[in-house]
Short mmCIF file of C-alpha atoms in Angstrom, two decimals:
data_model
loop_
_atom_site.label_atom_id
_atom_site.label_comp_id
_atom_site.label_asym_id
_atom_site.label_seq_id
_atom_site.Cartn_x
_atom_site.Cartn_y
_atom_site.Cartn_z
CA MET A 286 38.63 137.20 197.07
CA ALA A 287 38.54 137.40 193.68
CA ALA A 288 35.93 134.60 192.23
CA PRO A 289 37.15 132.31 189.81
CA PRO A 290 36.39 131.93 186.45
CA GLY A 291 32.71 130.19 185.42
CA SER A 292 31.60 130.88 188.84
CA PRO A 293 28.13 132.38 189.73
CA SER A 294 29.48 135.49 190.78
CA ALA A 295 32.20 136.32 188.20
CA GLN A 296 29.41 135.74 185.46
CA ALA A 297 27.62 138.67 187.22
CA ALA A 298 30.52 140.84 187.07
CA GLU A 299 30.58 140.04 183.35
CA ALA A 300 27.16 141.45 182.70
CA PRO A 301 28.09 145.56 182.31
CA LEU A 302 29.84 143.84 179.37
CA SER A 303 26.29 145.07 177.40
CA GLN A 304 22.33 146.13 178.29
CA PRO A 305 20.68 143.43 179.67
CA GLY A 306 18.04 143.54 177.13
CA GLU A 307 20.99 143.73 174.67
CA GLN A 308 23.36 141.00 175.79
CA THR A 309 19.36 139.08 175.99
CA VAL A 310 19.52 139.65 172.41
CA GLU A 311 22.95 138.63 171.31
CA MET A 312 22.73 135.55 173.29
CA GLY A 313 19.35 134.31 171.91
CA SER A 314 21.91 134.71 168.30
CA VAL A 315 24.81 133.53 169.27
CA SER A 316 22.74 129.68 170.50
CA ARG A 317 21.14 130.08 167.00
CA THR A 318 23.83 130.77 164.66
CA GLY A 319 26.09 128.20 166.90
CA ARG A 320 25.46 125.14 165.19
CA LEU A 321 27.36 124.96 161.69
CA SER A 322 26.01 123.34 158.57
CA PHE A 323 27.46 120.56 156.54
CA CYS A 324 27.61 122.75 154.15
CA THR A 325 29.53 125.16 155.74
CA LYS A 326 32.05 122.38 157.43
CA VAL A 327 32.88 120.47 154.13
CA CYS A 328 33.70 123.89 152.64
CA TYR A 329 35.33 124.62 155.16
CA GLY A 330 37.60 121.74 155.03
CA PHE A 331 37.79 122.27 151.15
CA GLY A 332 40.23 125.14 152.31
CA GLY A 333 43.05 123.26 153.71
CA ILE A 334 42.97 121.00 151.18
CA PRO A 335 45.67 122.47 148.30
CA ASN A 336 48.38 123.64 151.35
CA GLN A 337 48.39 119.98 152.18
CA VAL A 338 48.43 118.51 148.68
CA ALA A 339 51.18 120.59 148.11
CA SER A 340 53.35 120.44 151.86
CA SER A 341 52.61 116.10 151.12
CA ALA A 342 54.17 116.49 147.70
CA ILE A 343 56.91 118.39 149.66
CA ALA A 344 57.44 116.15 152.25
CA PHE A 345 57.75 113.07 150.25
CA TYR A 346 59.21 114.11 146.84
CA LEU A 347 61.34 117.18 147.35
CA GLN A 348 64.54 116.48 148.85
CA LEU A 349 64.36 113.27 146.19
CA PHE A 350 64.02 115.89 143.05
CA LEU A 351 66.34 118.58 144.20
CA LEU A 352 69.19 115.77 145.35
CA ASP A 353 68.58 113.02 141.85
CA VAL A 354 66.41 115.29 139.29
CA ALA A 355 68.50 118.85 140.19
CA GLN A 356 70.89 117.06 140.94
CA ILE A 357 71.93 119.97 143.47
CA PRO A 358 74.99 118.74 146.22
CA ALA A 359 73.29 117.32 149.98
CA ALA A 360 74.88 120.43 151.87
CA TYR A 361 72.39 123.06 149.23
CA VAL A 362 69.37 120.57 149.97
CA SER A 363 70.15 121.45 153.47
CA LEU A 364 70.30 124.88 153.05
CA VAL A 365 67.12 124.91 150.76
CA LEU A 366 65.30 123.39 152.94
CA PHE A 367 66.69 125.22 156.17
CA GLY A 368 65.73 128.91 154.30
CA GLY A 369 62.32 127.54 153.00
CA LYS A 370 61.32 126.17 156.46
CA VAL A 371 62.60 129.03 158.20
CA SER A 372 61.33 131.63 155.95
CA GLY A 373 57.30 129.81 156.88
CA ALA A 374 58.02 130.28 160.50
CA ALA A 375 58.92 133.79 160.32
CA ALA A 376 56.57 135.03 158.46
CA ASP A 377 53.85 133.37 160.90
CA PRO A 378 54.46 136.10 163.37
CA VAL A 379 54.21 138.73 160.81
CA ALA A 380 50.91 137.37 159.43
CA GLY A 381 49.31 137.58 163.03
CA PHE A 382 50.46 141.31 163.19
CA PHE A 383 49.55 142.10 160.03
CA ILE A 384 46.40 140.04 159.84
CA ASN A 385 45.20 141.99 163.34
CA ARG A 386 45.86 145.51 161.94
CA SER A 387 43.55 144.58 158.96
CA ARG A 388 40.36 146.17 158.72
CA ARG A 389 37.02 143.91 157.82
CA ARG A 390 36.29 144.29 153.86
CA GLY A 391 32.79 142.88 152.13
CA SER A 392 33.96 139.25 152.47
CA GLY A 393 35.45 139.48 156.00
CA ARG A 394 39.26 140.28 158.02
CA LEU A 395 40.47 136.83 157.14
CA MET A 396 38.97 136.04 154.04
CA PRO A 397 40.96 138.44 151.48
CA TRP A 398 44.08 137.16 153.19
CA MET A 399 43.29 133.97 151.68
CA LEU A 400 42.37 134.96 148.74
CA GLY A 401 45.35 137.43 147.85
CA CYS A 402 47.52 135.22 148.86
CA THR A 403 46.47 132.20 146.52
CA PRO A 404 48.10 133.21 142.89
CA PHE A 405 51.59 133.44 144.83
CA ILE A 406 51.74 130.60 146.51
CA ALA A 407 50.46 128.53 142.81
CA LEU A 408 53.39 130.82 141.38
CA ALA A 409 56.07 130.16 143.39
CA TYR A 410 54.77 126.48 143.83
CA PHE A 411 55.41 125.60 139.83
CA PHE A 412 58.91 127.18 139.85
CA LEU A 413 60.22 125.26 142.54
CA TRP A 414 59.74 121.80 140.54
CA PHE A 415 60.53 123.86 137.64
CA LEU A 416 64.26 122.53 136.05
CA PRO A 417 66.36 126.03 134.90
CA PRO A 418 68.42 125.77 132.22
CA PHE A 419 71.26 127.26 134.03
CA THR A 420 73.16 124.93 136.37
CA SER A 421 75.54 126.83 138.44
CA LEU A 422 72.72 129.06 140.62
CA ARG A 423 69.91 126.15 141.23
CA GLY A 424 70.26 126.19 144.49
CA LEU A 425 69.46 129.77 144.75
CA TRP A 426 66.84 129.50 142.63
CA TYR A 427 64.98 126.80 144.87
CA THR A 428 66.13 128.94 147.83
CA THR A 429 64.32 131.54 146.12
CA PHE A 430 61.28 129.93 145.51
CA TYR A 431 61.25 127.85 148.41
CA CYS A 432 61.47 130.34 150.68
CA LEU A 433 58.98 132.58 148.87
CA PHE A 434 56.29 129.57 148.60
CA GLN A 435 56.33 128.58 152.56
CA ALA A 436 55.82 132.71 153.46
CA MET A 437 53.52 133.09 150.88
CA ALA A 438 51.67 129.57 152.42
CA THR A 439 51.49 131.06 155.84
CA PHE A 440 49.98 134.11 155.12
CA PHE A 441 47.09 131.51 153.30
CA GLN A 442 47.12 128.67 156.63
CA VAL A 443 47.07 131.45 159.62
CA PRO A 444 43.76 132.83 158.64
CA TYR A 445 42.87 129.74 157.57
CA THR A 446 42.85 128.23 160.97
CA VAL A 447 42.12 131.37 163.04
CA LEU A 448 38.78 131.08 161.11
CA THR A 449 38.24 128.03 163.72
CA MET A 450 37.18 130.43 166.01
CA LEU A 451 35.43 132.67 164.08
CA LEU A 452 33.15 130.03 162.58
CA THR A 453 31.02 129.62 166.30
CA PRO A 454 31.05 129.78 169.79
CA SER A 455 30.13 126.04 170.63
CA PRO A 456 33.75 123.85 171.62
CA THR A 457 31.55 121.44 170.02
CA GLU A 458 30.83 122.43 166.47
CA ARG A 459 34.96 124.21 166.83
CA ASP A 460 35.48 120.26 167.21
CA SER A 461 33.53 118.54 164.25
CA ALA A 462 34.45 121.37 162.13
CA THR A 463 37.93 120.98 162.73
CA ALA A 464 37.29 117.47 162.41
CA TYR A 465 36.11 118.07 158.93
CA ARG A 466 39.43 120.17 158.44
CA MET A 467 41.65 117.77 159.28
CA THR A 468 39.71 114.65 157.45
CA MET A 469 39.92 116.89 153.76
CA GLU A 470 43.34 117.92 154.54
CA MET A 471 43.97 114.21 154.85
CA VAL A 472 42.64 113.56 151.28
CA GLY A 473 45.08 116.33 150.17
CA THR A 474 47.66 114.77 151.65
CA LEU A 475 46.99 111.70 150.02
CA MET A 476 45.99 113.62 146.89
CA GLY A 477 49.35 115.62 146.50
CA ALA A 478 51.26 112.48 147.66
CA THR A 479 49.59 109.82 145.20
CA VAL A 480 49.06 112.08 142.33
CA HIS A 481 52.16 113.84 142.29
CA GLY A 482 54.02 110.56 142.83
CA PHE A 483 52.16 108.76 139.86
CA ILE A 484 53.01 111.41 137.57
CA VAL A 485 56.46 111.25 138.21
CA SER A 486 56.59 107.72 138.47
CA GLY A 487 58.36 107.74 135.08
CA ALA A 488 61.43 110.52 136.02
CA HIS A 489 63.24 107.54 138.65
CA ARG A 490 63.31 104.50 137.05
CA SER A 491 65.07 101.44 138.63
CA ASN A 492 66.37 99.75 135.83
CA HIS A 493 69.11 101.04 135.16
CA CYS A 494 71.00 100.21 138.10
CA VAL A 495 70.19 96.74 137.69
CA ASP A 496 73.93 96.27 136.94
CA THR A 497 75.52 99.01 138.13
CA GLU A 498 77.94 98.22 140.75
CA LEU A 499 79.62 101.38 141.31
CA PRO A 500 78.48 104.51 142.90
CA VAL A 501 77.97 106.35 139.25
CA PRO A 502 76.00 108.87 138.59
CA ALA A 503 72.37 107.80 137.11
CA ALA A 504 70.92 109.02 133.69
CA ILE A 505 68.21 110.90 134.48
CA SER A 506 64.88 110.55 132.22
CA PRO A 507 64.70 112.92 129.13
CA ASP A 508 61.13 113.37 130.57
CA ALA A 509 61.37 114.27 134.44
CA THR A 510 61.72 118.23 133.92
CA ARG A 511 58.31 117.90 132.08
CA LEU A 512 56.93 115.45 134.02
CA TYR A 513 57.40 117.15 137.42
CA SER A 514 55.99 120.44 136.23
CA ILE A 515 53.09 118.55 135.20
CA ALA A 516 52.72 117.39 139.15
CA ALA A 517 53.17 121.16 139.62
CA ALA A 518 50.73 122.69 137.54
CA VAL A 519 48.03 120.15 139.31
CA VAL A 520 48.68 121.31 142.72
CA VAL A 521 48.60 125.09 141.25
CA VAL A 522 45.00 124.62 139.70
CA THR A 523 43.87 122.81 143.29
CA TYR A 524 44.69 126.07 144.80
CA HIS A 525 42.42 128.23 142.62
CA VAL A 526 39.64 125.54 142.93
CA CYS A 527 39.95 124.83 147.00
CA SER A 528 39.78 128.11 147.89
CA GLY A 529 36.87 128.97 145.46
CA LEU A 530 34.44 126.96 147.50
CA LEU A 531 35.97 128.20 151.05
CA CYS A 532 35.29 131.75 149.79
CA LEU A 533 31.58 130.37 148.28
CA GLY A 534 30.18 128.27 151.16
CA VAL A 535 31.93 129.58 154.77
CA LYS A 536 30.51 132.72 155.98
CA GLU A 537 32.78 134.60 158.10
CA GLN A 538 31.60 136.22 161.82
CA PRO A 539 30.97 139.40 161.37
CA ASP A 540 34.14 140.98 163.52
CA PRO A 541 32.16 143.72 165.79
CA SER A 542 35.58 145.25 166.80
CA ALA A 543 35.19 148.30 164.39
CA SER A 544 32.70 149.54 167.22
CA ALA A 545 34.07 148.51 169.83
CA SER A 546 35.13 151.29 172.46
CA GLY A 547 37.75 149.19 174.24
CA GLN A 548 41.15 149.86 173.32
CA GLY A 549 42.75 146.51 172.11
CA LEU A 550 46.08 144.93 173.22
CA GLY A 551 49.36 145.50 171.39
CA PHE A 552 50.83 142.28 169.43
CA LEU A 553 54.18 142.38 171.39
CA ALA A 554 52.56 142.81 174.54
CA GLY A 555 49.97 139.63 173.27
CA LEU A 556 52.54 138.07 172.23
CA GLY A 557 54.27 138.38 176.04
CA LEU A 558 50.76 137.48 177.55
CA THR A 559 50.43 134.10 175.55
CA ALA A 560 54.12 132.78 175.71
CA ARG A 561 53.29 133.04 179.46
CA HIS A 562 50.34 131.11 179.68
CA PRO A 563 50.88 127.23 181.12
CA PRO A 564 49.14 125.13 179.06
CA TYR A 565 49.94 126.58 176.16
CA LEU A 566 53.61 126.40 176.57
CA LYS A 567 52.98 122.58 177.21
CA LEU A 568 51.13 121.76 174.02
CA VAL A 569 53.57 124.21 172.12
CA VAL A 570 56.80 122.27 173.23
CA SER A 571 55.11 119.23 173.00
CA PHE A 572 54.28 119.55 169.41
CA LEU A 573 57.20 120.83 168.77
CA PHE A 574 59.53 117.36 169.13
CA ILE A 575 55.88 114.92 167.76
CA SER A 576 55.77 117.21 164.77
CA THR A 577 59.38 117.23 163.80
CA ALA A 578 59.48 113.51 164.23
CA VAL A 579 56.05 113.11 161.56
CA GLN A 580 58.04 115.26 158.98
CA VAL A 581 61.62 113.71 159.07
CA GLU A 582 59.81 109.90 158.54
CA GLN A 583 57.92 111.62 155.68
CA SER A 584 61.41 113.11 154.10
CA TYR A 585 63.42 110.37 154.07
CA LEU A 586 60.74 107.39 153.76
CA VAL A 587 61.02 107.48 150.00
CA LEU A 588 65.21 108.36 150.50
CA PHE A 589 65.24 105.33 152.96
CA CYS A 590 63.37 103.14 150.40
CA THR A 591 65.52 104.07 147.14
CA HIS A 592 69.14 103.82 148.79
CA ALA A 593 68.95 101.97 152.39
CA SER A 594 66.58 99.14 151.24
CA ARG A 595 65.59 97.23 148.24
CA LEU A 596 61.95 98.59 148.27
CA GLN A 597 61.88 101.08 145.88
CA ASP A 598 59.70 99.47 143.29
CA HIS A 599 56.84 99.34 146.56
CA VAL A 600 57.85 103.62 146.96
CA GLN A 601 54.30 103.95 145.85
CA ASN A 602 51.80 102.15 147.18
CA LEU A 603 53.81 102.55 150.97
CA VAL A 604 53.04 106.25 150.45
CA LEU A 605 49.38 105.50 149.70
CA ILE A 606 48.51 102.98 152.52
CA ILE A 607 49.67 105.70 154.75
CA LEU A 608 48.07 107.91 153.29
CA VAL A 609 44.39 105.89 153.15
CA SER A 610 45.03 104.90 156.89
CA ALA A 611 45.22 108.16 157.61
CA VAL A 612 42.34 109.48 156.04
CA LEU A 613 40.46 106.53 157.05
CA SER A 614 41.62 106.41 161.29
CA THR A 615 40.74 110.41 161.09
CA PRO A 616 37.29 110.44 161.95
CA LEU A 617 37.89 107.28 164.85
CA TRP A 618 40.34 109.54 166.30
CA GLU A 619 37.68 112.42 166.32
CA TRP A 620 34.60 110.28 168.08
CA VAL A 621 38.04 108.84 170.80
CA LEU A 622 38.71 112.74 170.74
CA GLN A 623 35.16 112.65 172.21
CA ARG A 624 34.23 110.05 174.17
CA PHE A 625 37.55 109.71 176.07
CA GLY A 626 38.95 113.24 176.08
CA LYS A 627 41.91 114.44 174.45
CA ARG A 628 44.89 112.92 176.65
CA THR A 629 43.85 109.48 175.69
CA PRO A 630 44.67 109.64 171.57
CA ALA A 631 48.40 110.64 172.60
CA PHE A 632 48.76 107.26 173.00
CA GLY A 633 47.70 106.40 169.42
CA ILE A 634 51.31 108.96 168.04
CA PHE A 635 53.13 106.76 170.19
CA MET A 636 52.33 103.19 167.71
CA MET A 637 55.19 105.00 165.41
CA VAL A 638 58.02 104.25 167.84
CA PRO A 639 58.52 100.24 167.99
CA PHE A 640 56.75 100.14 164.01
CA ALA A 641 59.59 102.54 163.35
CA ILE A 642 62.49 100.82 164.65
CA LEU A 643 61.51 97.47 163.31
CA LEU A 644 60.99 98.86 159.79
CA ALA A 645 64.83 100.72 160.34
CA ALA A 646 66.11 97.47 161.55
CA VAL A 647 63.79 94.87 159.37
CA PRO A 648 63.72 96.69 155.83
CA THR A 649 61.39 94.10 153.81
CA ALA A 650 58.11 94.41 151.92
CA PRO A 651 55.87 92.63 154.28
CA VAL A 652 57.49 95.17 157.29
CA ALA A 653 57.31 97.53 155.36
CA TYR A 654 53.53 97.40 154.19
CA VAL A 655 52.69 97.05 158.47
CA VAL A 656 55.03 100.04 159.33
CA ALA A 657 53.29 102.32 156.30
CA PHE A 658 49.23 100.97 157.95
CA VAL A 659 50.34 101.98 161.74
CA SER A 660 52.19 105.65 160.48
CA GLY A 661 48.97 106.65 158.98
CA VAL A 662 47.06 105.58 161.78
CA SER A 663 49.47 107.89 164.58
CA THR A 664 50.07 110.62 161.84
CA ALA A 665 46.35 111.62 161.52
CA VAL A 666 46.20 111.89 165.68
CA SER A 667 49.46 113.67 165.53
CA LEU A 668 48.19 116.22 163.28
CA LEU A 669 44.00 115.96 164.65
CA LEU A 670 45.33 116.74 168.41
CA PRO A 671 47.27 119.44 168.86
CA TRP A 672 44.24 121.78 166.86
CA SER A 673 41.63 120.14 168.70
CA ILE A 674 43.48 121.11 171.53
CA LEU A 675 44.22 124.75 170.64
CA PRO A 676 40.79 126.16 170.76
CA ASP A 677 40.37 124.91 174.64
CA VAL A 678 43.55 126.50 175.43
CA VAL A 679 42.74 130.18 173.74
CA ASP A 680 39.78 129.63 175.85
CA ASP A 681 41.31 128.86 178.86
CA PHE A 682 43.28 131.56 178.70
CA GLN A 683 40.22 134.05 177.82
CA LEU A 684 39.13 132.50 181.23
CA GLN A 685 41.76 133.60 183.42
CA HIS A 686 42.84 137.17 181.59
CA ARG A 687 38.87 138.26 182.05
CA HIS A 688 39.30 141.42 180.50
CA GLY A 689 41.74 140.76 177.58
CA PRO A 690 41.14 140.76 174.39
CA GLY A 691 40.87 137.83 171.83
CA LEU A 692 44.24 136.78 170.90
CA GLU A 693 43.62 133.94 168.78
CA THR A 694 45.56 135.16 165.81
CA ILE A 695 48.82 135.14 167.80
CA PHE A 696 47.94 131.57 169.51
CA TYR A 697 47.67 129.53 166.18
CA ALA A 698 50.68 131.90 164.57
CA SER A 699 52.92 131.59 167.27
CA TYR A 700 52.08 127.38 167.23
CA VAL A 701 52.65 126.95 164.06
CA PHE A 702 56.18 129.76 163.88
CA PHE A 703 58.05 126.79 166.71
CA THR A 704 56.60 123.68 165.01
CA LYS A 705 58.10 125.22 162.18
CA LEU A 706 61.62 126.42 162.95
CA SER A 707 61.89 123.29 164.85
CA GLY A 708 61.24 121.59 161.16
CA ALA A 709 63.86 123.47 159.86
CA GLY A 710 66.58 122.51 162.65
CA ALA A 711 65.56 119.20 161.94
CA LEU A 712 65.19 118.85 157.97
CA GLY A 713 68.66 120.99 157.70
CA ILE A 714 70.36 119.07 160.44
CA SER A 715 69.28 115.48 159.29
CA THR A 716 70.00 116.41 155.08
CA LEU A 717 73.47 117.78 156.16
CA SER A 718 74.43 114.45 158.19
CA LEU A 719 74.21 112.67 154.15
CA GLN A 720 76.50 115.13 153.26
CA PHE A 721 78.89 114.21 155.61
CA ALA A 722 78.25 110.49 155.40
CA GLY A 723 79.15 111.11 151.51
CA TYR A 724 76.07 111.55 149.55
CA LYS A 725 75.95 111.43 145.60
CA ALA A 726 73.92 113.11 144.23
CA GLY A 727 71.89 111.13 141.53
CA ALA A 728 74.10 107.64 142.21
CA CYS A 729 72.42 104.87 141.94
CA LYS A 730 74.21 103.32 144.71
CA GLN A 731 74.95 104.87 148.03
CA ALA A 732 77.90 104.09 150.00
CA GLU A 733 77.26 102.08 153.48
CA GLU A 734 77.71 105.19 155.89
CA VAL A 735 75.07 106.75 154.04
CA VAL A 736 72.94 103.66 154.62
CA VAL A 737 73.44 103.46 158.03
CA THR A 738 72.75 107.65 158.69
CA LEU A 739 69.37 106.77 156.67
CA LYS A 740 67.95 103.76 159.40
CA VAL A 741 68.97 106.49 161.96
CA LEU A 742 67.00 108.97 160.20
CA ILE A 743 64.24 107.26 159.73
CA GLY A 744 64.04 104.84 163.47
CA ALA A 745 65.99 106.49 166.26
CA VAL A 746 65.37 109.98 165.41
CA PRO A 747 61.54 110.18 165.57
CA THR A 748 61.30 107.55 168.13
CA CYS A 749 63.29 110.36 170.47
CA MET A 750 61.63 113.00 169.68
CA ILE A 751 58.08 111.21 169.86
CA LEU A 752 58.62 109.89 173.05
CA ALA A 753 60.31 112.89 174.36
CA GLY A 754 56.99 114.94 173.15
CA LEU A 755 54.60 112.19 175.03
CA CYS A 756 56.36 112.75 178.21
CA ILE A 757 55.95 116.98 178.19
CA LEU A 758 52.38 116.94 176.97
CA MET A 759 50.89 114.36 179.59
CA VAL A 760 52.78 116.09 182.27
CA GLY A 761 50.91 117.98 183.90
CA PRO A 762 46.72 119.45 183.89
CA THR A 763 45.16 119.59 180.54
CA PRO A 764 42.99 123.09 179.47
CA LYS A 765 39.03 122.50 180.27
CA VAL A 766 36.63 122.47 178.02
CA PRO A 767 34.02 125.47 178.23
CA SER A 768 30.56 124.81 179.32
CA GLN A 769 27.78 126.16 176.77
CA ASP A 770 27.24 129.15 178.69
CA THR A 771 31.33 129.63 179.32
CA SER A 772 31.13 129.62 175.21
CA LEU A 773 28.26 132.60 175.57
CA GLN A 774 30.38 134.76 177.13
CA LEU A 775 33.56 134.48 176.17
CA SER A 776 31.80 134.93 172.62
CA LEU A 777 30.56 138.50 174.41
CA ARG A 778 33.87 139.45 175.48
CA ARG A 779 34.87 138.53 171.95
CA ARG A 780 32.23 140.52 170.34
CA THR A 781 33.02 143.76 172.27
CA SER A 782 37.00 143.47 172.24
CA TYR A 783 38.69 141.45 170.03
CA SER A 784 40.98 142.83 167.48
CA LEU A 785 44.59 143.91 168.38
CA ALA A 786 45.87 147.52 168.69
#
């Protein structure tokens, strides 16, 4: 009978990976280097800021920019959002494939990808907010640069998230590094929405609509193009600064795959193995719904406040409250996660459900501020939880496939692929529904059908998705956190057969 994973006999079977003396030295080396310094964790967190700054600005303001500044019809905006998300999703498995085939350079195997993609991400992001002088091909312009931005951001994000597994073999230290990363990413999200919103606030004055009863196109501020370009330039600078800090402060562990004697597993074969792993399937499917709900909530908040309620003067404050509460609650959720396990924080996501319905039903300023605070708390746990569970899923897979190579990149890339793909479909369909409801680009006042559609998108749609995702997440067992001894053995296995063929 086969020995169960983690049993003494199974551990003994692992011993031939190396000579006894070499194994002792190797384990001692892992033990000494398992604990991460504060500086390493902070610099690792800095690497996640720029993508979150850009994603936050895009999530809250891109639709408003395309509809009311570029004045693109809602149907074309739907194509822009859908095309960009799909390109980002399609880039995930491609990134995983090429990253696994790349060789280690002087700075590591993952770091060159992040540094090489940074200039292209910055360029694509800047032109995403640039208003071209022509009008007939604006839809194609924004689709091109949004697709380019999403694809390049993916080639940055995949190695960055996989780097979590190469920082240390200790699950506790990985969770700690993830908490630092998520906290810094929340700060980046706060910076993106706040700074971008503050800079472009002059482009969306509401006083020109006070005495307007007919849904006529609004006059755009002459400074709108300049303001959006300045906001984009700030994010471009953030990319270069944070990427430099990541490179200087984080040391990627050496990849010994070049000296490994075993042949790695092919990419497609590895993808097939990960897709059949039950804990991974449960994680992916549940957060398909949850992450999509958060994306829909963020994408339509500004439009809802502008066109479905009289909260346009509170937009900046509401966005600020959402992000500040998310930043402040992230350490609290990390403590809850460490103290009570990784199922308990899932109930924090449920907090968004009643308050989303309340905002759609009673769109007043006091209600909106309460909803904004609760939404930020729920958003924090919805972002922290999957990235805390994913390393445990990878280790659980390694324990069940004891002679398989490390497939960390495939796990991370395919997870992001499916979440992006679901977000692309949801945002594309929901934006298209505005077109069917009669949304008029740049209009001061929208039809009643548009108002009802925005209420459904801000209330009913996120509610249904969150409930479905939580039901899936809470069913069945969760992957067990590996012990310290098991972590050392997993580290040895990765050191002998890490790379993919």
